Amino acid sequence: MSITPTTFVHEVSVIARVHLADGVVELVLRSTDQTPLPPWEPGAHIDLVMGPGLVRQYSLCGDHTDPLTYRIAIRREQKGRGGSIRAHELHTDDVVTIRGPRNHFPLHDSAAFIFVAGGIGITPIIPMIRRVDAVGLPWRLHYMGRSRSSMPYLPEVAELDRDRGRVHVAPSSEFGRIRIENVLTSVDVGSTVYSCGPGELLHAVEYRSKQVGLCCYTERFATTVVDNVVDFPFVARLATTGIDLSIPADRTLLDMLIDADVDVLTSCEEGTCGSCEVPVIDGEPDHRDTVLTAEERASRDRILVCVSRSRTPTIVLDL
């Protein structure tokens, strides 16, 4: 694995570990040499590197004006691939490597904001609310989860609201399943929606936003499934070396780059983190990630090699 010049890699120590909710812990990280960490904006995440092939992404949820620490929250996923379990085993004074930060979920200018969070999806939303509230723009938050005991940062959310009625906390154990059509209505036109949480919630938010004409941005923790797609072989030409790689229908572009000893930064291998983005010089990518915006996809100038393929017989990469 190689690291591009723009990628920050650093060792940090865990200076605090806090139980937040059922199966959720917060880690506060500080550089081992106590130098400032790179600045970040609301919506950003870092890679937590816990060993060879064990890299996971976590949203930064602390104070973005604090240059010395990063704060992340981790939900233990029993049916996951082991990353969250390993992260839960980190304790105070442990040292771990981080990469980033990167931001594929940035705030955009808007007259008003509606935030919809599900469970651990509250983590990127909290810094967004702080930023929006600091400049005096109107906002409201709908925060959903299984039960209050499973929902992290409830006290912090209440503090942000300051009893002004802008926060609706709706655990399903008390309210049942919330209907998104009652959350997002036509009277909200002019507001921008930001949502993070389970895939089912995000699909509902995206569908309803489109129905009522709202601009909507979402962040997923898992890739979407592409159904009924037949994969075809193609050729990836590496511009810097002139090498042509044949990509079979049953192998990914990333697989073949690794087999050819081409250094590519990787992490999630699911199309959700953006680590493996590579510039495209010629050809049309078949985008299958959940990171790139519609505008970025239309530009045809980049590809996430872990999941995406080529619509043209040959695609030329700036590698």
CSV table of C-alpha atoms in Angstrom, one decimal:
chain,number,residue,atom,x,y,z
A,1,MET,CA,0.0,0.0,0.0
A,2,SER,CA,1.3,3.4,-0.9
A,3,ILE,CA,0.2,6.8,0.6
A,4,THR,CA,-0.4,9.7,-1.7
A,5,PRO,CA,1.3,13.0,-0.7
A,6,THR,CA,-2.1,14.5,0.3
A,7,THR,CA,-2.9,11.7,2.7
A,8,PHE,CA,-2.1,12.4,6.4
A,9,VAL,CA,-0.8,9.3,8.3
A,10,HIS,CA,0.0,9.6,12.0
A,11,GLU,CA,0.2,7.7,15.2
A,12,VAL,CA,-2.2,8.8,17.9
A,13,SER,CA,-2.9,7.7,21.4
A,14,VAL,CA,-6.2,7.1,23.1
A,15,ILE,CA,-6.4,9.6,25.8
A,16,ALA,CA,-10.0,8.9,26.8
A,17,ARG,CA,-12.5,6.1,26.4
A,18,VAL,CA,-16.2,6.7,27.3
A,19,HIS,CA,-19.2,4.4,27.2
A,20,LEU,CA,-21.9,6.3,25.3
A,21,ALA,CA,-24.8,3.9,24.8
A,22,ASP,CA,-25.5,0.2,24.4
A,23,GLY,CA,-22.6,-1.2,22.3
A,24,VAL,CA,-21.2,2.3,21.6
A,25,VAL,CA,-17.9,3.8,22.9
A,26,GLU,CA,-16.3,7.1,22.3
A,27,LEU,CA,-12.5,7.4,21.8
A,28,VAL,CA,-10.6,10.7,22.1
A,29,LEU,CA,-7.4,10.6,20.1
A,30,ARG,CA,-4.3,12.8,20.4
A,31,SER,CA,-1.1,12.8,18.4
A,32,THR,CA,1.6,10.8,20.2
A,33,ASP,CA,4.0,13.7,19.8
A,34,GLN,CA,1.3,16.1,20.9
A,35,THR,CA,1.5,18.2,17.7
A,36,PRO,CA,-1.6,19.6,16.1
A,37,LEU,CA,-3.7,17.3,14.0
A,38,PRO,CA,-4.9,18.3,10.5
A,39,PRO,CA,-7.9,20.6,10.4
A,40,TRP,CA,-11.3,19.2,9.4
A,41,GLU,CA,-14.8,20.4,8.6
A,42,PRO,CA,-18.2,18.9,9.7
A,43,GLY,CA,-19.0,15.7,7.9
A,44,ALA,CA,-15.3,14.5,7.8
A,45,HIS,CA,-14.1,11.1,8.8
A,46,ILE,CA,-10.8,9.4,9.5
A,47,ASP,CA,-9.5,5.9,8.8
A,48,LEU,CA,-8.6,3.9,11.9
A,49,VAL,CA,-5.8,1.5,10.9
A,50,MET,CA,-5.7,-1.4,13.4
A,51,GLY,CA,-3.5,-3.8,11.5
A,52,PRO,CA,-2.8,-5.2,8.0
A,53,GLY,CA,-6.1,-5.2,6.1
A,54,LEU,CA,-8.1,-4.0,9.1
A,55,VAL,CA,-9.0,-0.4,8.4
A,56,ARG,CA,-12.4,1.2,9.3
A,57,GLN,CA,-13.8,4.7,8.8
A,58,TYR,CA,-15.3,6.8,11.6
A,59,SER,CA,-16.9,10.2,11.5
A,60,LEU,CA,-15.3,13.0,13.5
A,61,CYS,CA,-17.8,14.2,16.0
A,62,GLY,CA,-15.8,16.5,18.3
A,63,ASP,CA,-15.0,20.2,18.2
A,64,HIS,CA,-13.6,21.0,14.8
A,65,THR,CA,-11.8,24.0,16.3
A,66,ASP,CA,-9.8,21.9,18.6
A,67,PRO,CA,-6.4,21.2,16.8
A,68,LEU,CA,-5.1,18.7,19.3
A,69,THR,CA,-7.7,16.0,19.5
A,70,TYR,CA,-10.1,13.9,17.4
A,71,ARG,CA,-13.2,12.4,18.8
A,72,ILE,CA,-14.9,9.3,17.3
A,73,ALA,CA,-17.8,7.0,18.3
A,74,ILE,CA,-17.8,3.3,17.5
A,75,ARG,CA,-20.7,0.9,17.5
A,76,ARG,CA,-19.8,-2.7,18.1
A,77,GLU,CA,-21.1,-4.7,15.1
A,78,GLN,CA,-21.3,-8.4,16.1
A,79,LYS,CA,-22.0,-9.4,12.5
A,80,GLY,CA,-19.4,-7.1,11.0
A,81,ARG,CA,-15.9,-8.0,9.7
A,82,GLY,CA,-14.1,-7.5,13.0
A,83,GLY,CA,-13.1,-3.9,12.7
A,84,SER,CA,-15.6,-2.5,15.3
A,85,ILE,CA,-14.8,-5.3,17.7
A,86,ARG,CA,-11.1,-4.5,17.5
A,87,ALA,CA,-11.8,-0.8,17.9
A,88,HIS,CA,-13.8,-1.6,21.0
A,89,GLU,CA,-10.8,-3.3,22.5
A,90,LEU,CA,-8.8,-0.1,22.4
A,91,HIS,CA,-8.2,1.5,25.8
A,92,THR,CA,-6.6,4.6,27.3
A,93,ASP,CA,-2.9,4.9,26.3
A,94,ASP,CA,-3.2,2.5,23.4
A,95,VAL,CA,-1.5,3.7,20.2
A,96,VAL,CA,-3.1,3.4,16.8
A,97,THR,CA,-2.5,4.7,13.3
A,98,ILE,CA,-5.0,7.1,11.6
A,99,ARG,CA,-5.3,8.4,8.0
A,100,GLY,CA,-7.2,11.4,6.8
A,101,PRO,CA,-9.3,13.3,7.5
A,102,ARG,CA,-11.4,13.2,4.3
A,103,ASN,CA,-14.8,14.7,3.7
A,104,HIS,CA,-17.4,13.2,1.3
A,105,PHE,CA,-20.3,14.6,3.3
A,106,PRO,CA,-19.7,18.4,3.6
A,107,LEU,CA,-22.1,21.1,4.5
A,108,HIS,CA,-23.4,23.3,1.6
A,109,ASP,CA,-24.9,26.8,1.8
A,110,SER,CA,-28.6,26.8,2.5
A,111,ALA,CA,-31.3,29.0,4.1
A,112,ALA,CA,-32.3,26.3,6.5
A,113,PHE,CA,-31.3,22.7,7.5
A,114,ILE,CA,-33.1,19.5,8.4
A,115,PHE,CA,-31.0,16.8,9.9
A,116,VAL,CA,-32.3,13.2,10.1
A,117,ALA,CA,-30.1,10.7,12.0
A,118,GLY,CA,-30.5,7.1,12.8
A,119,GLY,CA,-28.5,5.6,15.7
A,120,ILE,CA,-24.7,5.9,15.3
A,121,GLY,CA,-25.5,8.1,12.3
A,122,ILE,CA,-25.8,11.0,14.7
A,123,THR,CA,-21.9,11.3,14.7
A,124,PRO,CA,-21.4,13.4,11.6
A,125,ILE,CA,-24.5,15.4,12.3
A,126,ILE,CA,-23.5,16.9,15.6
A,127,PRO,CA,-20.6,19.0,14.2
A,128,MET,CA,-22.9,20.1,11.4
A,129,ILE,CA,-25.5,21.4,13.9
A,130,ARG,CA,-22.8,23.2,15.9
A,131,ARG,CA,-21.6,25.0,12.7
A,132,VAL,CA,-25.1,25.9,11.5
A,133,ASP,CA,-26.2,27.0,15.0
A,134,ALA,CA,-23.1,29.1,15.4
A,135,VAL,CA,-24.0,31.3,12.4
A,136,GLY,CA,-27.6,31.6,13.4
A,137,LEU,CA,-29.3,29.6,10.6
A,138,PRO,CA,-32.5,27.7,11.3
A,139,TRP,CA,-32.3,24.0,11.8
A,140,ARG,CA,-34.1,21.0,13.2
A,141,LEU,CA,-33.1,17.5,14.0
A,142,HIS,CA,-35.0,14.2,13.9
A,143,TYR,CA,-33.0,11.6,15.8
A,144,MET,CA,-34.2,8.0,15.6
A,145,GLY,CA,-33.1,4.7,17.2
A,146,ARG,CA,-34.2,1.5,18.8
A,147,SER,CA,-34.3,2.8,22.3
A,148,ARG,CA,-32.8,5.7,24.3
A,149,SER,CA,-30.2,3.4,25.8
A,150,SER,CA,-28.9,2.6,22.3
A,151,MET,CA,-28.8,6.2,21.1
A,152,PRO,CA,-25.4,8.0,21.7
A,153,TYR,CA,-25.0,11.7,22.5
A,154,LEU,CA,-28.6,12.3,23.7
A,155,PRO,CA,-27.4,14.7,26.4
A,156,GLU,CA,-25.2,16.6,23.9
A,157,VAL,CA,-28.2,16.8,21.4
A,158,ALA,CA,-30.4,18.2,24.2
A,159,GLU,CA,-27.7,20.8,25.0
A,160,LEU,CA,-27.5,21.9,21.4
A,161,ASP,CA,-31.3,22.4,21.3
A,162,ARG,CA,-31.4,24.5,24.5
A,163,ASP,CA,-35.2,23.8,25.0
A,164,ARG,CA,-36.1,25.5,21.8
A,165,GLY,CA,-38.0,22.6,20.3
A,166,ARG,CA,-35.7,22.0,17.4
A,167,VAL,CA,-34.9,18.4,18.3
A,168,HIS,CA,-37.3,15.5,18.0
A,169,VAL,CA,-35.9,12.3,19.6
A,170,ALA,CA,-37.9,9.3,18.5
A,171,PRO,CA,-36.8,5.9,19.7
A,172,SER,CA,-39.0,3.2,18.2
A,173,SER,CA,-39.5,1.6,21.6
A,174,GLU,CA,-41.6,4.6,22.5
A,175,PHE,CA,-43.0,6.0,19.3
A,176,GLY,CA,-43.0,3.0,17.0
A,177,ARG,CA,-41.7,3.4,13.4
A,178,ILE,CA,-41.5,7.1,12.3
A,179,ARG,CA,-43.0,7.8,8.9
A,180,ILE,CA,-40.6,10.0,6.9
A,181,GLU,CA,-43.4,11.6,5.0
A,182,ASN,CA,-44.4,13.2,8.3
A,183,VAL,CA,-40.9,14.4,8.9
A,184,LEU,CA,-40.2,16.0,5.5
A,185,THR,CA,-43.1,18.0,4.0
A,186,SER,CA,-43.7,20.4,1.2
A,187,VAL,CA,-43.5,23.3,3.7
A,188,ASP,CA,-39.8,22.6,4.1
A,189,VAL,CA,-39.0,23.6,0.5
A,190,GLY,CA,-35.9,25.8,0.6
A,191,SER,CA,-34.3,23.7,3.4
A,192,THR,CA,-31.5,21.2,2.8
A,193,VAL,CA,-31.7,17.7,4.2
A,194,TYR,CA,-28.7,15.9,5.7
A,195,SER,CA,-29.2,12.3,6.8
A,196,CYS,CA,-26.9,9.5,8.1
A,197,GLY,CA,-27.9,6.1,9.4
A,198,PRO,CA,-29.1,2.7,8.3
A,199,GLY,CA,-29.7,2.2,4.6
A,200,GLU,CA,-33.5,1.8,4.9
A,201,LEU,CA,-33.7,5.2,6.6
A,202,LEU,CA,-31.6,6.8,3.9
A,203,HIS,CA,-33.6,5.3,1.1
A,204,ALA,CA,-36.8,6.7,2.7
A,205,VAL,CA,-35.3,10.1,3.2
A,206,GLU,CA,-34.0,10.3,-0.4
A,207,TYR,CA,-37.3,9.2,-1.8
A,208,ARG,CA,-39.3,11.6,0.3
A,209,SER,CA,-37.0,14.5,-0.4
A,210,LYS,CA,-37.4,13.9,-4.1
A,211,GLN,CA,-41.2,13.8,-3.7
A,212,VAL,CA,-41.4,17.2,-2.1
A,213,GLY,CA,-38.5,18.9,-3.9
A,214,LEU,CA,-35.9,19.1,-1.2
A,215,CYS,CA,-32.1,19.0,-1.8
A,216,CYS,CA,-30.8,16.0,0.1
A,217,TYR,CA,-27.4,14.7,1.1
A,218,THR,CA,-26.8,11.3,2.7
A,219,GLU,CA,-23.9,9.4,4.1
A,220,ARG,CA,-23.9,5.6,4.1
A,221,PHE,CA,-21.9,3.2,6.3
A,222,ALA,CA,-22.5,0.3,3.9
A,223,THR,CA,-22.6,0.1,0.2
A,224,THR,CA,-25.8,-0.2,-1.8
A,225,VAL,CA,-26.5,-3.4,-3.7
A,226,VAL,CA,-26.5,-3.2,-7.5
A,227,ASP,CA,-29.1,-5.7,-8.7
A,228,ASN,CA,-29.4,-7.5,-12.0
A,229,VAL,CA,-26.1,-6.2,-13.3
A,230,VAL,CA,-24.0,-8.3,-15.6
A,231,ASP,CA,-20.3,-7.6,-15.4
A,232,PHE,CA,-18.2,-7.6,-18.5
A,233,PRO,CA,-14.4,-7.8,-18.9
A,234,PHE,CA,-12.5,-4.6,-19.8
A,235,VAL,CA,-9.0,-3.3,-20.1
A,236,ALA,CA,-7.4,-0.8,-17.7
A,237,ARG,CA,-4.5,1.1,-19.2
A,238,LEU,CA,-2.0,2.6,-16.7
A,239,ALA,CA,-0.9,5.9,-18.3
A,240,THR,CA,2.4,6.3,-16.4
A,241,THR,CA,3.7,2.9,-17.4
A,242,GLY,CA,1.7,2.0,-20.5
A,243,ILE,CA,0.7,-1.3,-19.0
A,244,ASP,CA,-2.6,-2.8,-20.0
A,245,LEU,CA,-4.4,-4.8,-17.4
A,246,SER,CA,-7.2,-7.2,-18.4
A,247,ILE,CA,-10.0,-7.1,-15.8
A,248,PRO,CA,-12.1,-10.3,-15.9
A,249,ALA,CA,-15.8,-10.2,-15.3
A,250,ASP,CA,-15.4,-11.9,-11.9
A,251,ARG,CA,-12.5,-9.7,-10.6
A,252,THR,CA,-12.5,-6.1,-9.5
A,253,LEU,CA,-10.2,-3.4,-10.8
A,254,LEU,CA,-8.7,-3.2,-7.4
A,255,ASP,CA,-7.9,-7.0,-7.4
A,256,MET,CA,-6.0,-6.7,-10.6
A,257,LEU,CA,-4.1,-3.6,-9.6
A,258,ILE,CA,-3.0,-5.4,-6.5
A,259,ASP,CA,-2.0,-8.5,-8.4
A,260,ALA,CA,0.1,-6.3,-10.7
A,261,ASP,CA,1.9,-4.7,-7.7
A,262,VAL,CA,0.4,-1.3,-8.4
A,263,ASP,CA,0.2,0.8,-5.2
A,264,VAL,CA,-3.3,1.9,-4.5
A,265,LEU,CA,-4.6,3.3,-1.2
A,266,THR,CA,-7.5,1.1,0.0
A,267,SER,CA,-9.7,0.8,3.0
A,268,CYS,CA,-13.4,-0.2,3.0
A,269,GLU,CA,-13.3,-2.1,-0.3
A,270,GLU,CA,-17.1,-1.5,-0.5
A,271,GLY,CA,-17.2,1.9,-2.2
A,272,THR,CA,-18.2,3.8,0.9
A,273,CYS,CA,-15.0,5.6,2.0
A,274,GLY,CA,-13.3,7.1,-1.1
A,275,SER,CA,-9.8,6.0,-0.2
A,276,CYS,CA,-9.2,4.2,-3.5
A,277,GLU,CA,-10.2,7.1,-5.8
A,278,VAL,CA,-8.0,7.2,-9.0
A,279,PRO,CA,-8.0,9.9,-11.7
A,280,VAL,CA,-9.4,8.8,-15.1
A,281,ILE,CA,-7.8,10.2,-18.2
A,282,ASP,CA,-10.0,8.5,-20.8
A,283,GLY,CA,-13.0,6.1,-20.9
A,284,GLU,CA,-16.3,6.1,-19.1
A,285,PRO,CA,-16.4,4.7,-15.5
A,286,ASP,CA,-19.3,2.5,-14.4
A,287,HIS,CA,-19.8,4.1,-11.0
A,288,ARG,CA,-21.0,1.8,-8.2
A,289,ASP,CA,-19.9,3.6,-5.1
A,290,THR,CA,-21.9,5.7,-2.6
A,291,VAL,CA,-19.3,8.4,-2.3
A,292,LEU,CA,-19.2,10.5,-5.5
A,293,THR,CA,-21.8,13.2,-6.2
A,294,ALA,CA,-23.8,13.3,-9.4
A,295,GLU,CA,-21.6,16.1,-10.6
A,296,GLU,CA,-18.4,14.1,-9.9
A,297,ARG,CA,-19.8,11.1,-11.7
A,298,ALA,CA,-20.8,13.2,-14.7
A,299,SER,CA,-17.3,14.5,-15.0
A,300,ARG,CA,-16.0,11.0,-15.7
A,301,ASP,CA,-12.6,12.1,-14.4
A,302,ARG,CA,-12.3,9.7,-11.4
A,303,ILE,CA,-13.2,6.2,-10.3
A,304,LEU,CA,-13.3,4.2,-7.1
A,305,VAL,CA,-11.4,1.1,-8.1
A,306,CYS,CA,-12.7,-1.2,-5.3
A,307,VAL,CA,-16.2,-1.5,-6.8
A,308,SER,CA,-16.6,0.5,-10.0
A,309,ARG,CA,-15.9,-0.8,-13.5
A,310,SER,CA,-15.7,0.6,-17.0
A,311,ARG,CA,-18.6,1.2,-19.5
A,312,THR,CA,-16.0,1.4,-22.3
A,313,PRO,CA,-13.8,-1.5,-23.5
A,314,THR,CA,-10.8,0.4,-22.2
A,315,ILE,CA,-10.4,2.9,-19.4
A,316,VAL,CA,-7.2,4.9,-19.0
A,317,LEU,CA,-6.1,5.6,-15.4
A,318,ASP,CA,-3.6,8.2,-14.2
A,319,LEU,CA,-1.5,5.5,-12.5
